[in-house]
mmCIF file of C-alpha atoms in Angstrom:
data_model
loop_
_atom_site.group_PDB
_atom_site.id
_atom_site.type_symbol
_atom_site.label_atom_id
_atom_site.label_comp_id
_atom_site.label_asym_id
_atom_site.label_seq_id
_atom_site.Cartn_x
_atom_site.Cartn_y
_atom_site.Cartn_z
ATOM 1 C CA UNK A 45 8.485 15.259 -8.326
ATOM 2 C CA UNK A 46 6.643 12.067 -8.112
ATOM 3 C CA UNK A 47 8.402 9.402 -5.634
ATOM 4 C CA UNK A 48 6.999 6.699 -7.592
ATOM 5 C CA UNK A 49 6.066 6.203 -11.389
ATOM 6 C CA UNK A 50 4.202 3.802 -13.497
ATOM 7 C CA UNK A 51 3.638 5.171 -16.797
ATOM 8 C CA UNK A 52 1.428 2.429 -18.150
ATOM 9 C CA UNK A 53 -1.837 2.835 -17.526
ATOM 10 C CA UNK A 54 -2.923 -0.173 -18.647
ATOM 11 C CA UNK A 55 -1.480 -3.271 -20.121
ATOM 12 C CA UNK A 56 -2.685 -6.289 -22.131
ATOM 13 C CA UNK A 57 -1.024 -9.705 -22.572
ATOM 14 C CA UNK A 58 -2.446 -13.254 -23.773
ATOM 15 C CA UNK A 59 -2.449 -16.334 -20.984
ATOM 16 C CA UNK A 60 0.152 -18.005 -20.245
ATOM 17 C CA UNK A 61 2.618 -14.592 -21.432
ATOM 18 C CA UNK A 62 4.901 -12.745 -19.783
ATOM 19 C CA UNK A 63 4.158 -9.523 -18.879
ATOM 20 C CA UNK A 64 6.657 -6.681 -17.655
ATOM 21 C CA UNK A 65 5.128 -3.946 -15.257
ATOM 22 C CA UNK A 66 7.107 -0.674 -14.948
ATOM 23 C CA UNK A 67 7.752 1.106 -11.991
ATOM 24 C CA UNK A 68 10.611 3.975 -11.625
ATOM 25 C CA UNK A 69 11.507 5.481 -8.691
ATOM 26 C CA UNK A 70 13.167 8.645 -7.347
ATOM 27 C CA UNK A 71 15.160 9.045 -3.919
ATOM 28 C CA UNK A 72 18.167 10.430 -2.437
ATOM 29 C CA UNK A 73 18.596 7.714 0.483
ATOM 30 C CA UNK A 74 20.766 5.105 0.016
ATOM 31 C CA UNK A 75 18.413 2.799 2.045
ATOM 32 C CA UNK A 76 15.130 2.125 0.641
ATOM 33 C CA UNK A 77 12.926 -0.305 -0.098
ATOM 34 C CA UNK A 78 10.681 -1.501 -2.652
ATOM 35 C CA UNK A 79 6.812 -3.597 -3.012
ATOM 36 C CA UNK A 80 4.658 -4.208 -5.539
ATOM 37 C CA UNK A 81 0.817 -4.753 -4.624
ATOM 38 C CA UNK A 82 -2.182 -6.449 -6.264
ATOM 39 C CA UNK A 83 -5.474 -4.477 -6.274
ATOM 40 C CA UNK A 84 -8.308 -7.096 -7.779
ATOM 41 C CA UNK A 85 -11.602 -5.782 -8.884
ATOM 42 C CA UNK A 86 -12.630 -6.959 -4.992
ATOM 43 C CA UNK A 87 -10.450 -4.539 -3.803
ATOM 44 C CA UNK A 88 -8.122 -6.225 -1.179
ATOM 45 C CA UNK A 89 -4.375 -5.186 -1.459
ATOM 46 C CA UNK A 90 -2.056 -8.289 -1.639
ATOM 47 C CA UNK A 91 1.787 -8.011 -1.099
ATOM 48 C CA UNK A 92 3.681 -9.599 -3.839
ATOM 49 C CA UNK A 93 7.049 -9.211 -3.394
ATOM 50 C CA UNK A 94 9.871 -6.710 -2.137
ATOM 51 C CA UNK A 95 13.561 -5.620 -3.228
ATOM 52 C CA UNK A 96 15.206 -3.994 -0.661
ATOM 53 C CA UNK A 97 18.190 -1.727 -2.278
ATOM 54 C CA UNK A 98 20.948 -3.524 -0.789
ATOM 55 C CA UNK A 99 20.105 -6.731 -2.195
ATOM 56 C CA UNK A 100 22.053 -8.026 -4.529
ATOM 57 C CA UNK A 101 20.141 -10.483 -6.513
ATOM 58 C CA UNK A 102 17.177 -9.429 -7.705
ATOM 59 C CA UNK A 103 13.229 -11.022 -5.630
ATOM 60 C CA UNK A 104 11.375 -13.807 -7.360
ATOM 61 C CA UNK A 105 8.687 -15.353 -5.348
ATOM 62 C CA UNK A 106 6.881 -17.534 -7.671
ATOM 63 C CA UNK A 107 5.552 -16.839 -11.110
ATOM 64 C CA UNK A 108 6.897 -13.051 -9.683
ATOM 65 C CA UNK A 109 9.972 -11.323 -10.372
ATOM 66 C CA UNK A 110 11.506 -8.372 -9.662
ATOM 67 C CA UNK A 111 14.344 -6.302 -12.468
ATOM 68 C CA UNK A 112 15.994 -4.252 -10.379
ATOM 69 C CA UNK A 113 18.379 -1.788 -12.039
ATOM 70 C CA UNK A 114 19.219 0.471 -8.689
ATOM 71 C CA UNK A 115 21.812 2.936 -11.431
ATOM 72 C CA UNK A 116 18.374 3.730 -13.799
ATOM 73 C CA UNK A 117 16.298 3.544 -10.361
ATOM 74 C CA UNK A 118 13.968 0.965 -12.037
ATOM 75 C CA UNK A 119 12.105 -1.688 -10.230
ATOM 76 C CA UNK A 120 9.958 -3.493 -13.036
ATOM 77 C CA UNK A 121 7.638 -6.371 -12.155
ATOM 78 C CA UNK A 122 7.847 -9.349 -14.243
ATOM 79 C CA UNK A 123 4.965 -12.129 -14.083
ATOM 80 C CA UNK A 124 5.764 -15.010 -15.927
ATOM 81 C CA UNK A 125 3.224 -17.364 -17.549
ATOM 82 C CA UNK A 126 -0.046 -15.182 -17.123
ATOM 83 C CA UNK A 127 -3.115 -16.123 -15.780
ATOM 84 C CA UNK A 128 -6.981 -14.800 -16.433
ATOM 85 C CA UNK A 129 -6.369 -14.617 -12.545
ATOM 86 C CA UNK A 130 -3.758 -12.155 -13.115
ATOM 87 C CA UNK A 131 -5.925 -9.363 -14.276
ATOM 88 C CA UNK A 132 -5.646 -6.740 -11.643
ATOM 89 C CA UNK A 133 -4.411 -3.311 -10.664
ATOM 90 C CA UNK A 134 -0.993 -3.553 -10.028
ATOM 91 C CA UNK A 135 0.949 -0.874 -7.778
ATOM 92 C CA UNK A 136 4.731 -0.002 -7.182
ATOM 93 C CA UNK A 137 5.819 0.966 -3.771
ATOM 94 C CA UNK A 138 8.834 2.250 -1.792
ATOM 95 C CA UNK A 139 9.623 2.561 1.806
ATOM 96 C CA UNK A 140 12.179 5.382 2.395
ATOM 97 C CA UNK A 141 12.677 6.624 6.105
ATOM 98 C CA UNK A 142 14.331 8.830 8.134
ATOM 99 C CA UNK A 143 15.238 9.006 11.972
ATOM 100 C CA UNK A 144 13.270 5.431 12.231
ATOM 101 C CA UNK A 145 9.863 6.654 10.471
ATOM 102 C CA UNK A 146 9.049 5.151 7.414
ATOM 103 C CA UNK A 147 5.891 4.759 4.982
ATOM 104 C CA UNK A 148 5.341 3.638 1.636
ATOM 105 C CA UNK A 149 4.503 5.973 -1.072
ATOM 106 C CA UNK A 150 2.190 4.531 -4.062
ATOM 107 C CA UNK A 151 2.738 4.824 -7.650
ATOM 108 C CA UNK A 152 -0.239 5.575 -9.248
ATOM 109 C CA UNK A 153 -0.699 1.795 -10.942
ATOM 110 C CA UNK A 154 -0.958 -0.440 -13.642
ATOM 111 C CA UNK A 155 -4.423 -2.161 -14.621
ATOM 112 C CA UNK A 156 -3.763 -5.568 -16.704
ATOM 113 C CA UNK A 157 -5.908 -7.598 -18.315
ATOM 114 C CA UNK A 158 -5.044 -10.938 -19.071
ATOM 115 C CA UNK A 159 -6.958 -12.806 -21.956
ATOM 116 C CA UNK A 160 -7.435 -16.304 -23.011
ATOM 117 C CA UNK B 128 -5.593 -14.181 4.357
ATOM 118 C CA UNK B 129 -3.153 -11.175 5.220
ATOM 119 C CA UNK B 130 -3.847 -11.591 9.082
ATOM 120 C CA UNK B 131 -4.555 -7.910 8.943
ATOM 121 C CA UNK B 132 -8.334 -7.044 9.821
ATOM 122 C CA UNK B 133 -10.478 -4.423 9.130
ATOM 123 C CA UNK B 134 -13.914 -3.957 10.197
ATOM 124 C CA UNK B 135 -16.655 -2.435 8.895
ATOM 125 C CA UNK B 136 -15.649 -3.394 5.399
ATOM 126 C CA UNK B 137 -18.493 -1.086 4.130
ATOM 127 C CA UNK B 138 -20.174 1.703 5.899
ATOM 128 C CA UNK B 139 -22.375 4.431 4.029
ATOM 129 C CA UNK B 140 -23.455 7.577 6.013
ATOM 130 C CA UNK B 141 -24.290 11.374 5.798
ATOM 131 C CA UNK B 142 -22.337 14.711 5.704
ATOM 132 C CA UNK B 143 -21.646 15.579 8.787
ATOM 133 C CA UNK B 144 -21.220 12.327 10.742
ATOM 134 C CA UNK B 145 -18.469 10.902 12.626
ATOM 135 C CA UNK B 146 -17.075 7.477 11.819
ATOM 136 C CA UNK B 147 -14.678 4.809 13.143
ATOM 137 C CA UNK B 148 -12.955 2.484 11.493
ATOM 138 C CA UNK B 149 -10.978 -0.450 13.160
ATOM 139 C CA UNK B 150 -7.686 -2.232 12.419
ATOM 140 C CA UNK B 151 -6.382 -4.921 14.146
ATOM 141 C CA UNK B 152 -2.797 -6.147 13.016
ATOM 142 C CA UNK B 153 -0.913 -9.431 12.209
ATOM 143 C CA UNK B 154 -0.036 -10.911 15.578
ATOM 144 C CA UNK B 155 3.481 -9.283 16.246
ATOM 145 C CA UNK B 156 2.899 -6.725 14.228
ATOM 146 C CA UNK B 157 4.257 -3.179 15.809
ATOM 147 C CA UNK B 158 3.554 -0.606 13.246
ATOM 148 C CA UNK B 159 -0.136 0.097 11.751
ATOM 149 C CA UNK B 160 -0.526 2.551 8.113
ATOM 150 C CA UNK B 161 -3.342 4.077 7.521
ATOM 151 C CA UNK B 162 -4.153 4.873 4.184
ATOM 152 C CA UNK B 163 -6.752 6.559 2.009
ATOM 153 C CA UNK B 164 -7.360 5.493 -1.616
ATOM 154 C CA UNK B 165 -9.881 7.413 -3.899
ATOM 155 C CA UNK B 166 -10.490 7.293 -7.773
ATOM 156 C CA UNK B 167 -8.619 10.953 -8.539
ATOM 157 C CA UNK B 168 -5.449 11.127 -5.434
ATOM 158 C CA UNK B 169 -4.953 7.522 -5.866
ATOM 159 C CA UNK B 170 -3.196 5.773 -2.508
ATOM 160 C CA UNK B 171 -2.684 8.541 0.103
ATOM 161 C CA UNK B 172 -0.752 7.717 3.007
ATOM 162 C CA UNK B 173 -2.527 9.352 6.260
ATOM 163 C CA UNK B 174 -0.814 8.411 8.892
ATOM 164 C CA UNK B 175 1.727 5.758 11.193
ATOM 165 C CA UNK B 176 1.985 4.601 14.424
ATOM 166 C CA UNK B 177 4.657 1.858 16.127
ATOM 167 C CA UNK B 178 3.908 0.751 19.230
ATOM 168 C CA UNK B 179 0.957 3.310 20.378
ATOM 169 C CA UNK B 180 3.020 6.431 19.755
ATOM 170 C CA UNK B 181 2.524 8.584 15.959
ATOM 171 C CA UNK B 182 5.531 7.888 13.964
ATOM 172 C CA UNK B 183 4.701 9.667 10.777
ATOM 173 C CA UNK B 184 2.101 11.911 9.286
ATOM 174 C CA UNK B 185 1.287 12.177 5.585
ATOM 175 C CA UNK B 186 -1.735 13.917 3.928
ATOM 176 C CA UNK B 187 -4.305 13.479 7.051
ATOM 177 C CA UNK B 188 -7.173 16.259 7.481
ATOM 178 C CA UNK B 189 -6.999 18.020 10.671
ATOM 179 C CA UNK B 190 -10.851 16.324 10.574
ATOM 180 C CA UNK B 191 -9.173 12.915 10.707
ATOM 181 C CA UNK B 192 -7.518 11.649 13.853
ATOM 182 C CA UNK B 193 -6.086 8.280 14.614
ATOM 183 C CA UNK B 194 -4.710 6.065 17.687
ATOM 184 C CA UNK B 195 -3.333 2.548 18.688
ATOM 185 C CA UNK B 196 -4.025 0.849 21.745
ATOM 186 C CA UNK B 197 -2.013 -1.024 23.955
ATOM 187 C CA UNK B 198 -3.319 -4.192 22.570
ATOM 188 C CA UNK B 199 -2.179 -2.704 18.559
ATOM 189 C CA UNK B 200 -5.727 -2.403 17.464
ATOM 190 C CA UNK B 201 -5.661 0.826 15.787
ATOM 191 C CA UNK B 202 -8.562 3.267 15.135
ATOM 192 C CA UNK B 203 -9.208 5.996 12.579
ATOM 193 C CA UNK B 204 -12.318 8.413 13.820
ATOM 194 C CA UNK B 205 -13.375 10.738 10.726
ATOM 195 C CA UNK B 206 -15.187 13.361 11.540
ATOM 196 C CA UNK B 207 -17.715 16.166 9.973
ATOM 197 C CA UNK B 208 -17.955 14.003 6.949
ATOM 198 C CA UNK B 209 -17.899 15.455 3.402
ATOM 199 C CA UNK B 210 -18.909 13.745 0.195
ATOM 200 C CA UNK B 211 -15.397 13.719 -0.928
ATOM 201 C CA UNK B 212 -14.491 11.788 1.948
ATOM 202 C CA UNK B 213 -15.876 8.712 0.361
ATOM 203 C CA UNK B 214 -13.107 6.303 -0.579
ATOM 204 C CA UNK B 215 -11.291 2.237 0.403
ATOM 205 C CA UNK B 216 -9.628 2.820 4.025
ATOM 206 C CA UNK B 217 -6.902 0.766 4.485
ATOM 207 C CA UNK B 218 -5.000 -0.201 7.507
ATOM 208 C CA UNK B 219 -1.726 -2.295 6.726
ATOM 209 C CA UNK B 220 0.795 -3.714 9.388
ATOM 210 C CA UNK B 221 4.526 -4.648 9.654
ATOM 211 C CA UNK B 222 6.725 -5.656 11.956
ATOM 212 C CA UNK B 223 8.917 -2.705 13.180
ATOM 213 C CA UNK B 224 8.778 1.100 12.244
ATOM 214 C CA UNK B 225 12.480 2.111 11.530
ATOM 215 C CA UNK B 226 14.095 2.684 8.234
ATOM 216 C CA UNK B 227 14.800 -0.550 6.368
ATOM 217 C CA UNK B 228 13.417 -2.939 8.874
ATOM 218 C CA UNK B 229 10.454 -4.465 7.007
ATOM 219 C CA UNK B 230 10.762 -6.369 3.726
ATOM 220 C CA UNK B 231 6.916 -6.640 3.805
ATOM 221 C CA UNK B 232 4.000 -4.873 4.583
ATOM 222 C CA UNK B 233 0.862 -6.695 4.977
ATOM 223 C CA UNK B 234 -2.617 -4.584 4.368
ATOM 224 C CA UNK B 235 -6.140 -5.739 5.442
ATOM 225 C CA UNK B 236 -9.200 -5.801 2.924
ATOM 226 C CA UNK B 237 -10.378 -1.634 3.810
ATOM 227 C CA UNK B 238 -13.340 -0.161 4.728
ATOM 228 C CA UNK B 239 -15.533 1.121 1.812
ATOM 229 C CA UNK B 240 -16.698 4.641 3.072
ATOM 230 C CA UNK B 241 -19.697 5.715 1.376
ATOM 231 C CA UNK B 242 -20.975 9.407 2.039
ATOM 232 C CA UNK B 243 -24.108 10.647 0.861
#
């Protein structure tokens, strides 16, 4: 089963929107946490923002924030106010770990396009 | 600027070559992730290390090997290179390498492998 799922491919919203990303996620540890990433056409992978699943209010770091709904295991990215800047790939992540290993598994992302 | 540095950031060479690929992490940074991302298996974790010892090991070919120096630098040597091989190398960093430690993981701008 996948660890990590966005199920839209792609998404389009007008500047100055907002914009919900979807990302589910499936695990049995009660510790866990989660990331969502910015791929830009250049490539470079920027870290946006994290949840961890204790928290109890959910991440906003800017223009970013973070639904988290740990009973539906849903960890949606919300970007307020869209900019042309914000067209992207956009990927999910979660840390899980075991015995003090950990690594982050990728969703398979979201590509938005923001338009003026 | 993620503080996390990868060098080459492109490299193009034939079947059958070996390659290296650096990664040096944000200062303070224990843990180094090596991952692999390609147009059809998406982002592939490889492989972890913490402190110069392996933590974990996801999908790496027994052609692939990996290490971290005292210093952190981290290298991943590729070996008897196929076409297929070509894919963005990344390398990202974080502070420790047990379960539930990091609320972010910081990833440098990857090597573009290129095999022809």
């Amino acid at each position: 089963a996948q660890k990590i799922t966005q199920t839209q491919p792609g998404m389009f919203v007008q500047e100055k929107e907002a914009v919900t990303l979807d990302c589910t996620y499936d695990t049995s540890d009660p510790s866990y946490g989660l990331f969502w990433y910015k791929q830009p056409s250049s490539g470079e992978m920027i870290f946006l923002i994290y949840q961890g699943s204790y928290d109890q209010q959910n991440a906003t770091e800017g223009r970013y924030s973070l639904n988290f709904q740990k009973a539906r295991k849903s960890a949606n990215l919300v970007i307020s106010a869209s900019q042309l800047g914000d067209s992207a790939m956009y990927f999910c992540a979660m840390r899980e770990g075991h015995s003090g290993y950990s690594t982050l598994t990728f969703g398979k992302g979201t590509m938005l396009l923001v338009s003026p | 600027d993620s503080g996390v540095t990868q060098t080459p950031k492109h490299l193009i060479t034939a079947t059958g070559q070996r390659v290296t690929l650096r990664c040096s992490p944000r200062s303070g940074d224990l843990s180094v992730y090596w991952y692999q991302q390609s147009l059809d298996q998406g982002l592939q974790f490889l492989i972890q290390y913490y402190n110069g010892e392996e933590r974990a090991k996801g999908n790496i070919l027994e052609r692939f090997s990996a290490q971290q120096f005292p210093d952190l630098h981290s290298e991943l040597n590729l070996s008897s290179l196929e076409l297929g091989d070509s894919a963005l190398y990344f390398c990202a960093s974080s502070v420790s390498g047990g379960f539930g430690g990091d609320t972010e993981a910081f990833f440098g701008q990857g090597t573009r492998l290129t095999v022809v």
